[in-house]
One Martini backbone bead per residue (centre of mass of N, CA, C, O) as a GRO file, in nm:
protein
  286
    1UNK     BB    1  10.290   8.120   7.732
    2UNK     BB    2  10.425   8.358   7.510
    3UNK     BB    3  10.622   8.356   7.235
    4UNK     BB    4  10.579   8.087   7.083
    5UNK     BB    5  10.230   8.183   7.073
    6UNK     BB    6  10.184   8.403   6.834
    7UNK     BB    7   9.980   8.229   6.668
    8UNK     BB    8   9.769   8.179   6.805
    9UNK     BB    9   9.707   8.491   6.895
   10UNK     BB   10   9.776   8.719   6.692
   11UNK     BB   11   9.908   8.999   6.788
   12UNK     BB   12   9.913   9.149   6.500
   13UNK     BB   13   9.577   9.236   6.519
   14UNK     BB   14   9.647   9.455   6.662
   15UNK     BB   15   9.686   9.854   6.703
   16UNK     BB   16   9.907  10.005   6.851
   17UNK     BB   17   9.856  10.303   6.808
   18UNK     BB   18   9.560  10.299   6.846
   19UNK     BB   19   9.578  10.167   7.155
   20UNK     BB   20   9.747  10.427   7.286
   21UNK     BB   21   9.544  10.640   7.183
   22UNK     BB   22   9.332  10.554   7.331
   23UNK     BB   23   9.490  10.540   7.664
   24UNK     BB   24   9.697  10.778   7.626
   25UNK     BB   25   9.999  10.658   7.516
   26UNK     BB   26  10.264  10.659   7.486
   27UNK     BB   27  10.548  10.554   7.318
   28UNK     BB   28  10.740  10.252   7.330
   29UNK     BB   29  11.037  10.147   7.350
   30UNK     BB   30  11.043   9.910   7.571
   31UNK     BB   31  11.057   9.656   7.872
   32UNK     BB   32  10.945   9.753   8.192
   33UNK     BB   33  10.789   9.837   8.504
   34UNK     BB   34  10.738  10.115   8.462
   35UNK     BB   35  10.530  10.059   8.178
   36UNK     BB   36  10.397   9.906   8.293
   37UNK     BB   37  10.220  10.007   8.498
   38UNK     BB   38  10.136  10.259   8.293
   39UNK     BB   39   9.956  10.097   8.083
   40UNK     BB   40   9.751   9.984   8.312
   41UNK     BB   41   9.666  10.235   8.384
   42UNK     BB   42   9.555  10.348   8.163
   43UNK     BB   43   9.371  10.099   8.084
   44UNK     BB   44   9.197  10.125   8.357
   45UNK     BB   45   9.057  10.409   8.244
   46UNK     BB   46   8.978  10.402   7.960
   47UNK     BB   47   8.826  10.059   7.965
   48UNK     BB   48   8.577   9.911   8.040
   49UNK     BB   49   8.382   9.726   8.224
   50UNK     BB   50   8.164   9.529   8.010
   51UNK     BB   51   7.839   9.324   7.922
   52UNK     BB   52   7.662   9.449   7.674
   53UNK     BB   53   7.664   9.227   7.451
   54UNK     BB   54   7.518   9.016   7.660
   55UNK     BB   55   7.250   9.133   7.643
   56UNK     BB   56   7.266   9.176   7.346
   57UNK     BB   57   7.306   8.917   7.219
   58UNK     BB   58   7.652   8.941   7.161
   59UNK     BB   59   7.869   8.766   7.107
   60UNK     BB   60   8.213   8.752   7.285
   61UNK     BB   61   8.511   8.783   7.128
   62UNK     BB   62   8.846   8.587   7.137
   63UNK     BB   63   8.954   8.694   6.906
   64UNK     BB   64   9.146   8.988   6.832
   65UNK     BB   65   9.038   9.176   6.595
   66UNK     BB   66   8.764   9.182   6.752
   67UNK     BB   67   8.849   9.311   6.970
   68UNK     BB   68   9.020   9.557   6.851
   69UNK     BB   69   8.735   9.649   6.738
   70UNK     BB   70   8.620   9.741   6.984
   71UNK     BB   71   8.792   9.884   7.215
   72UNK     BB   72   8.944  10.062   7.017
   73UNK     BB   73   8.811  10.174   6.739
   74UNK     BB   74   8.477  10.182   6.913
   75UNK     BB   75   8.592  10.201   7.198
   76UNK     BB   76   8.485  10.000   7.413
   77UNK     BB   77   8.433   9.716   7.599
   78UNK     BB   78   8.498   9.437   7.876
   79UNK     BB   79   8.580   9.175   7.949
   80UNK     BB   80   8.831   8.978   8.069
   81UNK     BB   81   8.891   8.825   7.804
   82UNK     BB   82   8.956   9.099   7.646
   83UNK     BB   83   9.147   9.262   7.811
   84UNK     BB   84   9.359   9.037   7.851
   85UNK     BB   85   9.431   8.972   7.502
   86UNK     BB   86   9.478   9.283   7.468
   87UNK     BB   87   9.718   9.314   7.627
   88UNK     BB   88   9.929   9.115   7.601
   89UNK     BB   89   9.968   9.143   7.266
   90UNK     BB   90  10.082   9.425   7.375
   91UNK     BB   91  10.317   9.317   7.518
   92UNK     BB   92  10.445   9.166   7.313
   93UNK     BB   93  10.476   9.391   7.136
   94UNK     BB   94  10.687   9.514   7.358
   95UNK     BB   95  10.854   9.205   7.489
   96UNK     BB   96  10.704   9.101   7.698
   97UNK     BB   97  10.679   8.865   7.908
   98UNK     BB   98  10.383   8.598   7.891
   99UNK     BB   99  10.114   8.475   8.031
  100UNK     BB  100   9.843   8.288   8.026
  101UNK     BB  101   9.543   8.299   8.261
  102UNK     BB  102   9.371   8.141   8.559
  103UNK     BB  103   9.091   8.167   8.739
  104UNK     BB  104   8.942   8.158   9.079
  105UNK     BB  105   8.712   8.291   9.201
  106UNK     BB  106   8.606   8.260   9.489
  107UNK     BB  107   8.807   8.020   9.591
  108UNK     BB  108   8.676   7.946   9.894
  109UNK     BB  109   8.430   7.884   9.794
  110UNK     BB  110   8.223   7.841   9.454
  111UNK     BB  111   8.383   7.922   9.249
  112UNK     BB  112   8.482   7.970   8.911
  113UNK     BB  113   8.703   7.920   8.642
  114UNK     BB  114   8.647   8.247   8.498
  115UNK     BB  115   8.958   8.405   8.499
  116UNK     BB  116   9.152   8.632   8.323
  117UNK     BB  117   9.542   8.673   8.312
  118UNK     BB  118   9.852   8.768   8.376
  119UNK     BB  119  10.244   8.678   8.362
  120UNK     BB  120  10.503   8.900   8.417
  121UNK     BB  121  10.842   8.931   8.277
  122UNK     BB  122  11.049   9.229   8.444
  123UNK     BB  123  11.337   9.272   8.570
  124UNK     BB  124  11.334   9.008   8.717
  125UNK     BB  125  11.001   8.959   8.761
  126UNK     BB  126  10.677   8.909   8.885
  127UNK     BB  127  10.364   8.962   8.794
  128UNK     BB  128  10.048   9.058   8.815
  129UNK     BB  129   9.813   9.107   8.564
  130UNK     BB  130   9.532   9.298   8.555
  131UNK     BB  131   9.269   9.492   8.341
  132UNK     BB  132   8.996   9.245   8.391
  133UNK     BB  133   8.892   9.353   8.721
  134UNK     BB  134   8.708   9.523   8.686
  135UNK     BB  135   8.746   9.761   8.980
  136UNK     BB  136   9.004   9.617   9.104
  137UNK     BB  137   9.296   9.682   8.954
  138UNK     BB  138   9.556   9.917   8.852
  139UNK     BB  139   9.793   9.755   8.915
  140UNK     BB  140  10.025   9.591   8.965
  141UNK     BB  141  10.166   9.267   9.082
  142UNK     BB  142  10.374   9.145   9.295
  143UNK     BB  143  10.512   8.796   9.268
  144UNK     BB  144  10.484   8.779   9.633
  145UNK     BB  145  10.477   8.644   9.944
  146UNK     BB  146  10.287   8.941  10.079
  147UNK     BB  147  10.274   9.171   9.932
  148UNK     BB  148  10.169   9.498   9.898
  149UNK     BB  149   9.914   9.696   9.734
  150UNK     BB  150   9.780  10.001   9.607
  151UNK     BB  151   9.456  10.028   9.512
  152UNK     BB  152   9.319  10.335   9.454
  153UNK     BB  153   9.277  10.284   9.804
  154UNK     BB  154   9.331   9.957   9.809
  155UNK     BB  155   9.399   9.705   9.976
  156UNK     BB  156   9.665   9.451   9.850
  157UNK     BB  157   9.735   9.085   9.847
  158UNK     BB  158   9.989   8.848   9.784
  159UNK     BB  159   9.934   8.492   9.837
  160UNK     BB  160  10.049   8.203   9.878
  161UNK     BB  161   9.903   7.821   9.828
  162UNK     BB  162  10.149   7.655   9.733
  163UNK     BB  163  10.020   7.662   9.405
  164UNK     BB  164   9.926   7.929   9.439
  165UNK     BB  165   9.754   8.258   9.390
  166UNK     BB  166   9.652   8.501   9.631
  167UNK     BB  167   9.401   8.735   9.557
  168UNK     BB  168   9.376   9.011   9.831
  169UNK     BB  169   9.173   9.210  10.039
  170UNK     BB  170   9.091   9.461  10.209
  171UNK     BB  171   8.853   9.441  10.516
  172UNK     BB  172   8.669   9.488  10.768
  173UNK     BB  173   8.719   9.139  10.837
  174UNK     BB  174   8.983   9.157  10.666
  175UNK     BB  175   9.066   8.929  10.410
  176UNK     BB  176   9.008   8.886  10.074
  177UNK     BB  177   8.927   8.647   9.863
  178UNK     BB  178   8.900   8.721   9.470
  179UNK     BB  179   9.138   8.523   9.340
  180UNK     BB  180   9.294   8.238   9.200
  181UNK     BB  181   9.609   8.097   9.095
  182UNK     BB  182   9.799   7.922   8.861
  183UNK     BB  183  10.100   7.786   8.598
  184UNK     BB  184   9.872   7.651   8.364
  185UNK     BB  185   9.830   7.646   8.072
  186UNK     BB  186   9.735   7.804   7.827
  187UNK     BB  187   9.418   7.809   7.579
  188UNK     BB  188   9.214   7.964   7.338
  189UNK     BB  189   9.013   7.736   7.408
  190UNK     BB  190   8.960   7.835   7.668
  191UNK     BB  191   8.847   8.076   7.644
  192UNK     BB  192   8.634   7.967   7.505
  193UNK     BB  193   8.468   7.773   7.730
  194UNK     BB  194   8.451   8.041   7.958
  195UNK     BB  195   8.297   8.216   7.751
  196UNK     BB  196   8.034   8.044   7.712
  197UNK     BB  197   7.979   8.063   7.953
  198UNK     BB  198   7.978   8.379   8.092
  199UNK     BB  199   7.772   8.450   7.867
  200UNK     BB  200   7.510   8.177   7.869
  201UNK     BB  201   7.479   8.106   8.194
  202UNK     BB  202   7.247   8.129   8.415
  203UNK     BB  203   7.492   8.123   8.612
  204UNK     BB  204   7.590   8.411   8.526
  205UNK     BB  205   7.625   8.713   8.647
  206UNK     BB  206   7.596   8.863   8.309
  207UNK     BB  207   7.273   8.768   8.256
  208UNK     BB  208   7.036   9.004   8.190
  209UNK     BB  209   7.232   9.248   8.349
  210UNK     BB  210   7.406   9.512   8.334
  211UNK     BB  211   7.731   9.556   8.351
  212UNK     BB  212   7.941   9.844   8.510
  213UNK     BB  213   8.339   9.881   8.586
  214UNK     BB  214   8.502  10.198   8.715
  215UNK     BB  215   8.853  10.281   8.772
  216UNK     BB  216   9.000  10.566   9.003
  217UNK     BB  217   9.148  10.726   9.238
  218UNK     BB  218   8.916  10.669   9.478
  219UNK     BB  219   8.753  10.480   9.318
  220UNK     BB  220   8.454  10.295   9.242
  221UNK     BB  221   8.230  10.241   8.989
  222UNK     BB  222   7.859  10.079   8.945
  223UNK     BB  223   7.668   9.878   8.700
  224UNK     BB  224   7.370   9.725   8.797
  225UNK     BB  225   7.156   9.710   8.650
  226UNK     BB  226   6.934   9.978   8.806
  227UNK     BB  227   7.234  10.040   8.970
  228UNK     BB  228   7.443  10.288   9.145
  229UNK     BB  229   7.745  10.312   9.215
  230UNK     BB  230   7.984  10.473   9.469
  231UNK     BB  231   8.298  10.403   9.565
  232UNK     BB  232   8.538  10.505   9.871
  233UNK     BB  233   8.838  10.513  10.021
  234UNK     BB  234   8.696  10.666  10.265
  235UNK     BB  235   8.391  10.501  10.243
  236UNK     BB  236   8.210  10.595  10.100
  237UNK     BB  237   7.855  10.522   9.953
  238UNK     BB  238   7.706  10.555   9.693
  239UNK     BB  239   7.343  10.533   9.597
  240UNK     BB  240   7.126  10.462   9.287
  241UNK     BB  241   6.859  10.488   9.084
  242UNK     BB  242   6.785  10.400   8.745
  243UNK     BB  243   6.595  10.542   8.535
  244UNK     BB  244   6.517  10.427   8.203
  245UNK     BB  245   6.599  10.713   8.088
  246UNK     BB  246   6.918  10.761   8.242
  247UNK     BB  247   7.073  10.538   8.124
  248UNK     BB  248   7.208  10.667   7.883
  249UNK     BB  249   7.394  10.893   8.023
  250UNK     BB  250   7.534  10.683   8.238
  251UNK     BB  251   7.687  10.562   8.037
  252UNK     BB  252   7.839  10.792   7.925
  253UNK     BB  253   7.978  10.843   8.217
  254UNK     BB  254   8.092  10.539   8.160
  255UNK     BB  255   8.217  10.574   7.827
  256UNK     BB  256   7.947  10.461   7.709
  257UNK     BB  257   7.812  10.467   7.361
  258UNK     BB  258   7.484  10.405   7.224
  259UNK     BB  259   7.264  10.297   7.066
  260UNK     BB  260   6.910  10.366   7.141
  261UNK     BB  261   6.821  10.088   7.078
  262UNK     BB  262   7.041   9.933   7.264
  263UNK     BB  263   6.942  10.072   7.535
  264UNK     BB  264   6.668   9.933   7.514
  265UNK     BB  265   6.743   9.655   7.535
  266UNK     BB  266   6.863   9.753   7.876
  267UNK     BB  267   6.642   9.846   8.003
  268UNK     BB  268   6.457   9.617   8.006
  269UNK     BB  269   6.683   9.414   8.162
  270UNK     BB  270   6.640   9.579   8.438
  271UNK     BB  271   6.331   9.564   8.464
  272UNK     BB  272   6.353   9.259   8.515
  273UNK     BB  273   6.551   9.274   8.791
  274UNK     BB  274   6.388   9.456   8.979
  275UNK     BB  275   6.354   9.233   9.209
  276UNK     BB  276   6.704   9.165   9.227
  277UNK     BB  277   6.936   9.095   9.433
  278UNK     BB  278   7.255   9.313   9.444
  279UNK     BB  279   7.555   9.243   9.484
  280UNK     BB  280   7.896   9.213   9.443
  281UNK     BB  281   7.915   8.893   9.488
  282UNK     BB  282   7.830   8.869   9.169
  283UNK     BB  283   8.017   9.030   8.992
  284UNK     BB  284   8.359   8.942   9.073
  285UNK     BB  285   8.410   8.873   8.759
  286UNK     BB  286   8.625   8.879   8.505
   0.00000   0.00000   0.00000
């Protein structure tokens, strides 16, 4: 929506110095395309994508003060609403022109309109900033029809389809649509409704099993239930089952430290879904 909506988004609730320390980024003098890129990459590599509060039956908040406490001060991760609302506030505090938007995941199929991402305007150009799309985007994408960007070793492109901007990833059989968004203005209440679905609906892929994604140049790591996958840009894929007594160590290796009682709850959730088919296609939402 932009700078006029700062009162609604309460961007003053972000501790900017602590955020920059959290992502290991130096102080920023002002907005530029290069600063946007470096902030985006630092954020994605520092703050995990994870749904663990949902599995622990702790409703993830979309209020910025709570997000700042969780992702910045308590050094946890979150899913798309938490990542994007935090990043939008940081960018606006630094002088960027930001619009908060919503996308339909796997828009060519039956995906839901439950993903939050941002349009950022800087240096006379528009960019898709998407720090909360799982192990997907490392860098911003120019919002230009046909624009291609290497995302940590995987080719992505933006395609304009009428009013929609389609984010696509190159695969073995061609370009796969990840999500599609438009310029419809959003309110905080829109994200509250989408967040409620993602956190509570039985069809949500984030209810019932741990999901943690980490992305770094050349490698995407995903914990889904009791299965840990490392996918390399070279094409190599490593999959291993996570035994219950390994879960705490695996989470720490993914950048998440939890009390033992919380890890035990997650172990039970993983064990309860061990017989279910888990595929990457059913977790690439927010």
